[in-house]
Amino acid sequence: MSAANEVMVIGGGVCGIQAALDLADKGFQVRMIEREPTIGGRMAILDKVFPTNDCSICILAPKMIMCYNNPNIDVVTWAEVQKVEGKAGDFTVTVLKKPRYVKEEECTGCGDCIEVCTLKDEFPNKWNANLGMRGAVFMPFLQAVPRVAIVDDEKCLTLTKQKCKMPCVRACKRKALDFKMKPETVKYNVGAVIVATGLDDYDPSEITEYGYGRFTNVVRAMEYERLINASGPTGGHVHRFNDHERPKRMGFIQCVGARDLRVDHPYCCSVCCMYATKDAMLAREHYPDIESFIFYTDLRAFGKGMDEYIRRGREEYGIKYIRGKPGEVTEDPETKNLFLWYEDATDGGIKSLEVDFLVLATAFIPFEGVENLAASLGIELDEYKFMKSRDPLLQPLDSTREGILVAGTCQGPMDVTDSVEQGGAAANRAAEIIAQACGAAKTSKKSATRSA
Amino acid sequence: MSKDWEPSILGICCNWCAYAGADMAGVSRMQYPPNVEIIRVMCSGRIDPAFILRAFRLGADGVLVAGCHEADCHYVSGNQSARRRVEALADVLDTVGLGRDRLRLRWISANEGALFAEGIRDFVETLKKLGPSPIEAPKLAKGVTTRTQGGDVFAGGRSTRNLSRGELHEGGGSPLRESELASESDPSVNQVDFQALVAETGVLNCLECGKCTASCPVARRDETFSPRRTIEKALEGLAEDIETDRLLWSCLTCRTCEQRCPSGVSYSEFVRGARAEAKRLGQQGRTSHSGANHDLMRLQAAPKLKPNRMAAYEGLKVKEKAGKDDWLYFAGCAPYYQALYSELPVQVGNIPRDSVALLNRAGIVPVVMAAERCCGHDLLWNGDVEDFAALARVSAEAIKATGARKIVTSCPECYRTLAVDFKEHAGLDLEVKHISEVLAADAGALGLSGTGEVVTVQDACRLGRQMGVYDPPRELLAAAGAQVAEMAHTRGDALCCGVSAWVSCGQCSKSMQVARLKEAAATGASTLVTPCLKCSIHLTCASSGELPVPRQEVDVKIMDLTAYLARAAGLTVAAEEPEPAMAAASDKGDA
Ligand SMILES: Cc1cc2nc3c(=O)[nH]c(=O)nc-3n(C[C@H](O)[C@H](O)[C@H](O)COP(=O)(O)OP(=O)(O)OC[C@H]3O[C@@H](n4cnc5c(N)ncnc54)[C@H](O)[C@@H]3O)c2cc1C
Ligand code: SF4
Ligand code: SF4
Ligand code: SF4
Ligand code: SF4
Ligand code: SF4
């Protein structure tokens, strides 16, 4: 197969999946490189998604499976891009495949090894926002794709100190575990690269006035998504961490670490006003008597259906929106309830609102390690470490290096709809780049004049 | 000294005895030199140290305080207060370089006209020997005079003095200078400056989120105060509204709001600039303690004044001139405040001594300046930019003369001022460090022995939020074997001591101080260690006064960081516990 026919998609979130599927439909070969053991990205661990309030994994899982099973797509998980050489139409990409210690072809995802692991449920699971536990051999979540276990080589007793009776090996009927696996370096020849490495959510511990990490019942939105999720650590029952009672009055604080010059995130994340409304709606759907108070700076609800969504939140779900950013949060040492101190812009004066649970809508930030990836790709980042577009207006998907495209939340905050659109658009752009490269090789005058 | 120089004396006499005595002298046509101008107050107990310091600042060569004989006070014990204050002030005058002999206390009854006349004669003789005050009367705009004119002062015992009552009583700044009057007549200058201030302090970025107000400890206690609203006015260009509002002086410039503002609005710097503008517009502003502290600073701007602060360093290793790597130790106002607030159980007088002892232990022989002057921080933050700059220039010259290239100070305010404001106003650009930073760099050398106590730390606003120093004091306390328990509000979120730059002190301050002490006591710590002498004074003031809560809720010992460390290093004999004078009287429970 010639390089010209093949596209690499880095990152298997909803954006990367869309790009891969579209390219496969056009007859291109796709290599999807995902650095985690599963594809799906952020959306795989959200509960519901605005604006439709569809179950997130329910709409994403079919796409994940379609992607994995598509004969034109080779999904390479637990792998990282190390180097990109060559030029548009003819790149050589060096990829490091990390050992999973479980043979992907053999493992059926039965979970028998997981059940018997000596270290079962010893470590926080990051796919559960660290609220649920996992063992040394584990699967990130139920609907992981591929549905294959993985051994954590930093934790496993055999791999770290040769000190385990290896019940996992004995439990596995398919003899899928293989502790002799070694890292592997592979070179792929591709015509174009789509980067769709997504986002991370900001850890607000340094915003000390809101008490995250200090006060028992303060969580960030990502944690809340897991708590209210039926497959989350609490089976979808939101509860307080001190007394396991369900909350009755919830507070939300918006723009935490976003639009905030102190932490060098002056940008708006464009999604959190909406998802906070969603989160408060979900709470009401679970518990009809719950009250929610959203403290916002500005309600950013632009685009189709968004303002209407907020209005529904107010009118149908009884969400109370309060303009103002609380100055600080204090905790009642006994009840572990929280007091939100805010300036009442309508009446004047400072008020405090008592809530029993607090959700912080934290900023979107670029994925950890993004600088290394950008360096291997030879592309530039913007001042906040989002992937830089060559021209934000007219070539939003082109990176600063010809033939490499950037799509989805790796280039700036956006919601699922926009990420999917960008994935699709990036697929088209990749096809175009390859067509041009082929055209150029055939020395066609016409196509050579149009450069990306 | 010119041949015909005559000392000018301000006499402050109580209505019932001393003033009547002076009247008696006049009526009886007793001869005494015309060098004195008299102000009458109802009781010598009403004589605020501020009156005396202001008289000296305005150029008086001597001040006579006169009241009823002891046991004869018409208000029972006012004269005893006067005695305590004058005695404390005498120490201040010695240190600051005026000398205690320029201040006199006399008990004179209504029929002791002769005693009064004799007292004045004698005082004039003394002052003639001392010579003119090293502080010159400020040059004033036409029509405003402060210096006594002599001659016609006494006519039938009535004073026609020029030193107006207003000036002594108002908490405000210096009398208007010609330049100030000039700028006042051109309002456009003010608008331009105001717009620049708005731009420089980031006010234009405000999102009006209200987080500042909601964070502000003053706003929490005073509904009428809102930094967000002030910012809004600033955005609307309502300069005068802001500058004439007395709430401008309520801000503590503690930077809690700023620490939390997402938009980088520097409210404290905005306030500082607006206060300077307000002063230029002729606003008096506000000061606690009738401005005594500020006048003490202003008078130190006199270049001829020679303070003498060496007594603090007796027996310690210090230098006068700096070698290449020598530190200059800058002590700040500690000795003055120890004297001025001696009626409170404050313990700040030993800070310079403990600091140098600790530096010595760390192998550092610092340069000290006998004639060290106050840094002027409080003038600057009170809007008195010119007075600050005048003082800073004199200090900067003296610092340069020592040859030192780096300064270590035990005072957070001196730290900020020397590091930031001296650069701008006096062209002094040296490395400056807080003593906790210097000592923490080699805490092992201090030979601290384990106190084993649980302590808590006050993060002073100048040291923490302004200069970003949080860890060194904690490291040193840990090195001293103390276990540091953190208060509910700590580090960047720490609650301010309620008064800053001696600008305002009132119910709000007291409420903050009590809140802070409660937080400290709630940690279970025996001692609240503070790196700032002002925090120490203000918190001590609250804890030794009447309390709105049961005493055990605020029961924590307050100690300066240097004192704590010096004790742990065996450099001090454990100081006797100050008796909380009012403890018994004011335990009113929840009342
Ligand atoms: C709390 C929260 C709630 C939200 N709620 C909603 C909602 O209700 N509705 C909505 O529309 N949007 C919502 N969003 C936004 C939504 O999650 C994103 O728009 C969407 O997931 C972005 O998709 P993506 O593919 O760009 O990135 P991601 O989903 O982040 O996927 C990126 C993928 O790239 C992989 N990757 C990263 N680095 C590398 C690398 N170096 N090499 C290889 N692979 C790499 C990651 O492992 C990941 O699988 C929410 C976001 C948050 C944080
Ligand atoms: S070998 Fe590793 S994965 Fe298997 S049971 Fe032991 S610790 Fe768990
Ligand atoms: S989307 Fe809303 S909550 Fe998020 S940063 Fe923007 S304004 Fe703040
Ligand atoms: S916190 Fe900052 S942005 Fe918010 S209202 Fe105050 S000054 Fe404006
Ligand atoms: S500086 Fe302190 S006192 Fe002044 S407005 Fe800000 S928080 Fe309030
Ligand atoms: S707290 Fe006490 S010492 Fe401090 S300013 Fe107020 S009255 Fe003076």
Coordinates of N, CA and C in Angstrom, one line a residue, chain A residues 7-120:
Chain A
V7 N -3.6 7.5 6.2 CA -3.6 8.7 7.1 C -3.5 8.2 8.5
M8 N -2.7 9.0 9.3 CA -2.6 8.6 10.7 C -3.5 9.6 11.5
V9 N -4.2 9.0 12.4 CA -5.0 9.9 13.3 C -4.5 9.6 14.7
I10 N -4.0 10.7 15.3 CA -3.4 10.6 16.7 C -4.5 11.0 17.7
G11 N -4.9 10.1 18.5 CA -6.0 10.4 19.5 C -7.3 9.8 19.1
G12 N -7.8 9.0 20.0 CA -9.0 8.3 19.6 C -10.2 8.7 20.4
G13 N -10.4 10.1 20.6 CA -11.6 10.6 21.2 C -12.6 10.7 20.1
V14 N -13.7 11.4 20.4 CA -14.8 11.5 19.5 C -14.4 12.1 18.2
C15 N -13.5 13.1 18.3 CA -13.1 13.8 17.1 C -12.2 12.9 16.2
G16 N -11.3 12.2 16.8 CA -10.4 11.3 16.1 C -11.2 10.1 15.5
I17 N -12.2 9.6 16.2 CA -13.0 8.5 15.7 C -13.8 9.0 14.5
Q18 N -14.4 10.2 14.6 CA -15.1 10.7 13.4 C -14.2 10.8 12.2
A19 N -13.0 11.4 12.4 CA -12.1 11.5 11.3 C -11.7 10.2 10.7
A20 N -11.5 9.2 11.6 CA -11.1 7.9 11.1 C -12.2 7.2 10.3
L21 N -13.4 7.3 10.8 CA -14.5 6.7 10.1 C -14.8 7.3 8.8
D22 N -14.7 8.6 8.7 CA -15.0 9.3 7.5 C -13.9 8.9 6.4
L23 N -12.6 8.9 6.9 CA -11.6 8.5 5.9 C -11.7 7.1 5.5
A24 N -12.1 6.2 6.4 CA -12.3 4.8 6.0 C -13.4 4.7 5.0
D25 N -14.5 5.5 5.2 CA -15.6 5.4 4.2 C -15.1 5.9 2.8
K26 N -14.1 6.8 2.8 CA -13.6 7.3 1.5 C -12.6 6.3 0.9
G27 N -12.4 5.2 1.6 CA -11.4 4.2 1.1 C -10.0 4.4 1.5
F28 N -9.7 5.3 2.4 CA -8.4 5.4 2.9 C -8.1 4.4 4.0
Q29 N -6.8 4.1 4.1 CA -6.3 3.3 5.2 C -6.0 4.2 6.4
V30 N -6.4 3.9 7.6 CA -6.2 4.8 8.8 C -5.4 4.0 9.9
R31 N -4.4 4.6 10.4 CA -3.7 4.1 11.6 C -4.2 5.1 12.7
M32 N -4.8 4.6 13.7 CA -5.2 5.4 14.8 C -4.3 5.1 16.0
I33 N -3.6 6.1 16.5 CA -2.6 5.9 17.6 C -3.2 6.5 18.8
E34 N -3.5 5.7 19.8 CA -4.1 6.2 21.1 C -3.1 5.9 22.2
R35 N -2.9 6.9 23.0 CA -1.8 6.6 24.0 C -2.4 5.9 25.3
E36 N -3.7 5.8 25.4 CA -4.3 5.1 26.5 C -4.6 3.7 26.0
P37 N -5.0 2.8 27.0 CA -5.3 1.4 26.6 C -6.7 1.3 25.9
T38 N -7.5 2.4 25.9 CA -8.8 2.4 25.2 C -9.0 3.6 24.4
I39 N -9.8 3.5 23.4 CA -10.2 4.8 22.7 C -11.5 5.3 23.4
G40 N -11.9 6.4 22.9 CA -13.2 7.0 23.5 C -13.0 8.4 24.1
G41 N -11.8 8.6 24.6 CA -11.5 9.9 25.2 C -12.5 10.4 26.2
R42 N -12.6 11.6 26.4 CA -13.4 12.2 27.4 C -14.9 11.8 27.4
M43 N -15.4 11.7 26.2 CA -16.8 11.5 26.1 C -17.2 10.1 26.6
A44 N -16.3 9.2 26.6 CA -16.6 7.9 27.1 C -16.8 7.9 28.6
I45 N -16.4 8.9 29.3 CA -16.6 8.9 30.7 C -17.6 10.0 31.2
L46 N -18.1 10.7 30.3 CA -19.2 11.7 30.7 C -20.5 10.9 30.9
D47 N -21.4 11.5 31.7 CA -22.6 10.8 31.9 C -23.6 11.1 30.7
K48 N -24.2 12.2 30.7 CA -25.1 12.6 29.6 C -24.4 13.8 28.9
V49 N -24.8 14.0 27.6 CA -24.3 15.2 26.9 C -25.4 16.2 26.5
F50 N -25.1 17.5 26.8 CA -26.0 18.5 26.2 C -25.7 18.5 24.7
P51 N -26.5 19.1 23.9 CA -27.8 19.7 24.3 C -29.0 18.7 24.3
T52 N -28.7 17.4 24.0 CA -29.8 16.5 23.9 C -30.0 15.7 25.2
N53 N -29.0 15.8 26.0 CA -29.0 14.9 27.2 C -29.0 13.4 26.9
D54 N -28.5 13.1 25.8 CA -28.3 11.6 25.5 C -27.2 11.1 26.4
C55 N -27.3 9.8 26.6 CA -26.3 9.1 27.4 C -25.0 9.1 26.6
S56 N -24.0 9.6 27.1 CA -22.8 9.8 26.3 C -22.2 8.5 25.8
I57 N -21.9 7.5 26.7 CA -21.3 6.3 26.2 C -22.2 5.5 25.3
C58 N -23.6 5.7 25.5 CA -24.5 5.0 24.6 C -24.4 5.4 23.2
I59 N -24.1 6.7 23.0 CA -24.0 7.1 21.6 C -22.6 7.0 21.1
L60 N -21.7 7.0 22.0 CA -20.3 6.9 21.5 C -19.8 5.4 21.3
A61 N -20.3 4.5 22.2 CA -19.8 3.1 22.1 C -19.9 2.5 20.7
P62 N -21.1 2.7 20.1 CA -21.2 2.1 18.7 C -20.1 2.6 17.8
K63 N -19.8 3.9 17.9 CA -18.8 4.5 17.0 C -17.4 3.9 17.4
M64 N -17.2 3.7 18.6 CA -15.9 3.2 19.1 C -15.7 1.8 18.4
I65 N -16.8 1.0 18.5 CA -16.7 -0.4 18.0 C -16.6 -0.4 16.5
M66 N -17.4 0.5 15.8 CA -17.3 0.6 14.4 C -15.9 0.9 13.9
C67 N -15.3 1.8 14.7 CA -14.0 2.2 14.4 C -13.0 1.1 14.5
Y68 N -13.1 0.4 15.6 CA -12.2 -0.7 15.9 C -12.3 -1.8 14.9
N69 N -13.6 -2.1 14.5 CA -13.8 -3.2 13.6 C -13.7 -2.9 12.2
N70 N -13.6 -1.7 11.9 CA -13.5 -1.3 10.4 C -12.2 -1.8 9.8
P71 N -12.4 -2.6 8.7 CA -11.2 -3.2 8.1 C -10.2 -2.1 7.6
N72 N -10.6 -0.9 7.4 CA -9.7 0.1 6.9 C -9.0 0.8 8.0
I73 N -9.4 0.5 9.3 CA -8.8 1.3 10.4 C -8.0 0.3 11.3
D74 N -6.8 0.7 11.5 CA -6.0 -0.1 12.4 C -5.8 0.7 13.7
V75 N -6.5 0.2 14.8 CA -6.5 1.0 16.0 C -5.3 0.5 16.9
V76 N -4.4 1.3 17.1 CA -3.2 1.0 17.9 C -3.3 1.7 19.2
T77 N -3.7 1.0 20.3 CA -3.8 1.7 21.6 C -2.5 1.5 22.4
W78 N -2.4 2.2 23.5 CA -1.2 2.1 24.3 C 0.0 2.3 23.5
A79 N 0.0 3.4 22.8 CA 1.1 3.7 21.9 C 1.3 5.2 21.8
E80 N 2.5 5.6 21.5 CA 2.8 7.0 21.4 C 3.7 7.4 20.2
V81 N 3.4 8.5 19.6 CA 4.1 9.0 18.5 C 5.5 9.6 19.0
Q82 N 6.6 9.1 18.3 CA 7.8 9.7 18.8 C 8.5 10.6 17.8
K83 N 8.2 10.4 16.5 CA 8.9 11.2 15.5 C 8.2 11.2 14.2
V84 N 8.2 12.4 13.6 CA 7.6 12.4 12.2 C 8.6 13.0 11.3
E85 N 8.9 12.2 10.3 CA 9.9 12.7 9.2 C 9.2 12.8 7.9
G86 N 9.8 13.4 7.0 CA 9.2 13.5 5.6 C 8.4 14.7 5.4
K87 N 7.5 14.6 4.4 CA 6.7 15.8 4.1 C 5.3 15.4 3.7
A88 N 4.4 16.3 3.5 CA 3.1 16.0 3.2 C 3.0 15.1 2.0
G89 N 2.2 14.0 2.1 CA 2.1 13.0 1.1 C 3.1 11.9 1.4
D90 N 4.1 12.1 2.2 CA 5.1 11.0 2.4 C 5.8 11.2 3.8
F91 N 5.0 10.9 4.8 CA 5.6 11.0 6.2 C 6.0 9.7 6.7
T92 N 7.1 9.6 7.5 CA 7.4 8.4 8.2 C 7.3 8.7 9.6
V93 N 6.3 8.0 10.3 CA 6.0 8.2 11.7 C 6.6 7.1 12.5
T94 N 7.4 7.4 13.5 CA 7.9 6.4 14.4 C 7.0 6.3 15.7
V95 N 6.5 5.2 15.9 CA 5.5 5.0 17.0 C 6.1 4.0 18.0
L96 N 5.9 4.3 19.3 CA 6.3 3.4 20.4 C 5.1 2.6 20.8
K97 N 5.1 1.3 20.7 CA 4.0 0.5 21.2 C 4.4 0.0 22.6
K98 N 3.7 0.4 23.6 CA 4.1 0.0 24.9 C 3.5 -1.4 25.2
P99 N 4.2 -2.1 26.0 CA 3.8 -3.5 26.3 C 2.5 -3.5 27.2
R100 N 1.5 -4.2 26.8 CA 0.3 -4.3 27.6 C 0.3 -5.5 28.5
Y101 N 1.2 -6.4 28.2 CA 1.4 -7.7 28.9 C 0.1 -8.6 28.8
V102 N -0.7 -8.2 27.9 CA -1.9 -9.1 27.6 C -2.0 -9.1 26.1
K103 N -2.1 -10.3 25.5 CA -2.1 -10.4 24.1 C -3.5 -10.0 23.6
E104 N -3.5 -8.9 22.8 CA -4.8 -8.3 22.3 C -5.6 -9.3 21.6
E105 N -4.9 -10.2 20.7 CA -5.7 -11.2 19.9 C -6.3 -12.2 20.8
E106 N -5.7 -12.5 21.9 CA -6.2 -13.6 22.7 C -7.3 -13.2 23.8
C107 N -7.0 -12.0 24.4 CA -7.9 -11.6 25.5 C -9.3 -11.4 25.0
T108 N -10.3 -11.9 25.8 CA -11.7 -11.7 25.5 C -12.4 -10.7 26.4
G109 N -11.6 -10.2 27.3 CA -12.2 -9.2 28.2 C -13.1 -9.8 29.2
C110 N -12.8 -11.1 29.5 CA -13.7 -11.8 30.5 C -13.6 -11.2 31.9
G111 N -12.4 -10.7 32.2 CA -12.3 -10.1 33.5 C -11.9 -11.1 34.6
D112 N -11.6 -12.3 34.3 CA -11.2 -13.3 35.3 C -9.9 -12.9 36.0
C113 N -8.9 -12.4 35.3 CA -7.6 -12.0 35.9 C -7.9 -10.9 36.8
I114 N -8.7 -10.0 36.4 CA -9.0 -8.8 37.2 C -9.5 -9.2 38.6
E115 N -10.4 -10.2 38.6 CA -11.1 -10.6 39.8 C -10.1 -11.2 40.8
V116 N -9.0 -11.8 40.3 CA -8.1 -12.5 41.2 C -6.8 -11.8 41.5
C117 N -6.6 -10.6 40.9 CA -5.3 -9.9 41.0 C -5.0 -9.7 42.5
T118 N -3.8 -10.0 42.9 CA -3.4 -9.8 44.3 C -3.6 -8.4 44.8
L119 N -3.6 -7.5 43.8 CA -3.7 -6.1 44.2 C -5.1 -5.5 43.7
K120 N -6.1 -6.4 43.7 CA -7.4 -5.9 43.2 C -7.9 -4.7 44.0

